[in-house]
């Protein structure tokens, strides 16, 4: 089975290019295969070879189901985990074959180049692998073993960055008018640049700026755009460079808390100028609230918990389903969300009023010349 997938990859065929846009059918096929493993109906014994040369026995104890969307629990994929590190996914079962995770991120379609909107179920699997498997386990600081991130919502807009036949990053947005979370009736008042991730080997190439520019161009008709608060140091540098290069965007890019009312916005350009002048900075937010859970992203830090993520029930115990255990990458897809350690320190300041924001912006225009 592994050899068949290898031959398909050698022929330039990858899962995202051949998987039907039919999550239910995919789930049924994966469940049928899992049943044969669990009941010992697949002689002889099969193995999957890791890049290290180690072989993983294909048996029920080494595989588990992961939920692709946090709000669509019926959409699952079957994954193979490393027996030495059960939080690490090494392969995904698609189209009756086990595909290495790196092959799941590849494409043979030359039209997939640059930023492409996530639409098909296969692309949702790619987004899941980038978010939960690559960032969640392989390319982040693992000092805090309790911090994991939930899969994206099926309703969340996302774009994958394809480069030279591989998915190398993504960003997601909160649409204007979409709910801020399942437990609230509040809706976003402006489009928000929410999470962004670029793989390590592709960083320092301006891809973060390219994503931010794409976001601004996608919502050209909107007078105000948001970037989720708090902005990490790496993402702040992306914003600074972007606004220095695009002065026309300085007046409409705001650091925002949901839902993005005027009292929940802070001018990113004003923050840049304040820091350049070494003036004290301030964040939107109520000093009485602990906003440290509202971590966001940068091309270097990867995805962080969102406002609606922290409302999810995030037990570290595997989820029991009618079919069998949904391990969530052995706790990687479901886990406790703790304060983002890399979030910027919270300033003790009450939410700014509309007048405060207006005066700050007017003062900026009078006393600070935009850089060329």
PDB file of C-alpha atoms in Angstrom, residues 19 22-31 64-69 72-79 92-94 121 125 128 319-328:
ATOM      1  CA  UNK A  19      -9.528  13.381  -3.884  1.00  0.00           C
ATOM      2  CA  UNK A  22     -16.949  14.227  -0.788  1.00  0.00           C
ATOM      3  CA  UNK A  23     -16.027  14.150   2.937  1.00  0.00           C
ATOM      4  CA  UNK A  24     -18.667  11.529   3.776  1.00  0.00           C
ATOM      5  CA  UNK A  25     -17.422   9.061   1.191  1.00  0.00           C
ATOM      6  CA  UNK A  26     -13.840   9.579   2.316  1.00  0.00           C
ATOM      7  CA  UNK A  27     -14.850   8.972   5.927  1.00  0.00           C
ATOM      8  CA  UNK A  28     -16.681   5.746   5.064  1.00  0.00           C
ATOM      9  CA  UNK A  29     -13.658   4.388   3.173  1.00  0.00           C
ATOM     10  CA  UNK A  30     -11.303   5.267   6.028  1.00  0.00           C
ATOM     11  CA  UNK A  31     -13.645   3.699   8.582  1.00  0.00           C
ATOM     12  CA  UNK A  64      -6.430   7.317  14.812  1.00  0.00           C
ATOM     13  CA  UNK A  65      -9.082   9.647  13.421  1.00  0.00           C
ATOM     14  CA  UNK A  66      -8.645  13.428  13.397  1.00  0.00           C
ATOM     15  CA  UNK A  67     -11.420  15.978  12.984  1.00  0.00           C
ATOM     16  CA  UNK A  68     -10.631  18.269  10.048  1.00  0.00           C
ATOM     17  CA  UNK A  69     -13.037  21.050  11.117  1.00  0.00           C
ATOM     18  CA  UNK A  72     -17.965  19.633  11.683  1.00  0.00           C
ATOM     19  CA  UNK A  73     -17.028  16.592  13.828  1.00  0.00           C
ATOM     20  CA  UNK A  74     -18.259  14.162  11.185  1.00  0.00           C
ATOM     21  CA  UNK A  75     -15.475  15.214   8.787  1.00  0.00           C
ATOM     22  CA  UNK A  76     -12.548  13.048   9.846  1.00  0.00           C
ATOM     23  CA  UNK A  77      -9.359  11.687   8.346  1.00  0.00           C
ATOM     24  CA  UNK A  78      -7.411   8.594   9.379  1.00  0.00           C
ATOM     25  CA  UNK A  79      -3.776   9.254  10.275  1.00  0.00           C
ATOM     26  CA  UNK A  92      -2.600  10.134   6.067  1.00  0.00           C
ATOM     27  CA  UNK A  93      -4.935   7.475   4.611  1.00  0.00           C
ATOM     28  CA  UNK A  94      -6.403   8.839   1.359  1.00  0.00           C
ATOM     29  CA  UNK A 121     -12.183  18.975   0.851  1.00  0.00           C
ATOM     30  CA  UNK A 125      -6.989  18.542   4.511  1.00  0.00           C
ATOM     31  CA  UNK A 128      -5.383  20.969   8.506  1.00  0.00           C
ATOM     32  CA  UNK A 319     -12.800  11.862  22.098  1.00  0.00           C
ATOM     33  CA  UNK A 320     -14.986   8.747  21.995  1.00  0.00           C
ATOM     34  CA  UNK A 321     -17.169   8.403  18.915  1.00  0.00           C
ATOM     35  CA  UNK A 322     -19.715   5.841  17.861  1.00  0.00           C
ATOM     36  CA  UNK A 323     -17.258   4.488  15.307  1.00  0.00           C
ATOM     37  CA  UNK A 324     -14.175   4.521  17.535  1.00  0.00           C
ATOM     38  CA  UNK A 325     -11.647   6.778  19.117  1.00  0.00           C
ATOM     39  CA  UNK A 326     -10.934  10.185  17.585  1.00  0.00           C
ATOM     40  CA  UNK A 327      -7.492  10.853  19.008  1.00  0.00           C
ATOM     41  CA  UNK A 328      -7.153  14.336  17.517  1.00  0.00           C
TER      42      UNK A 328
END
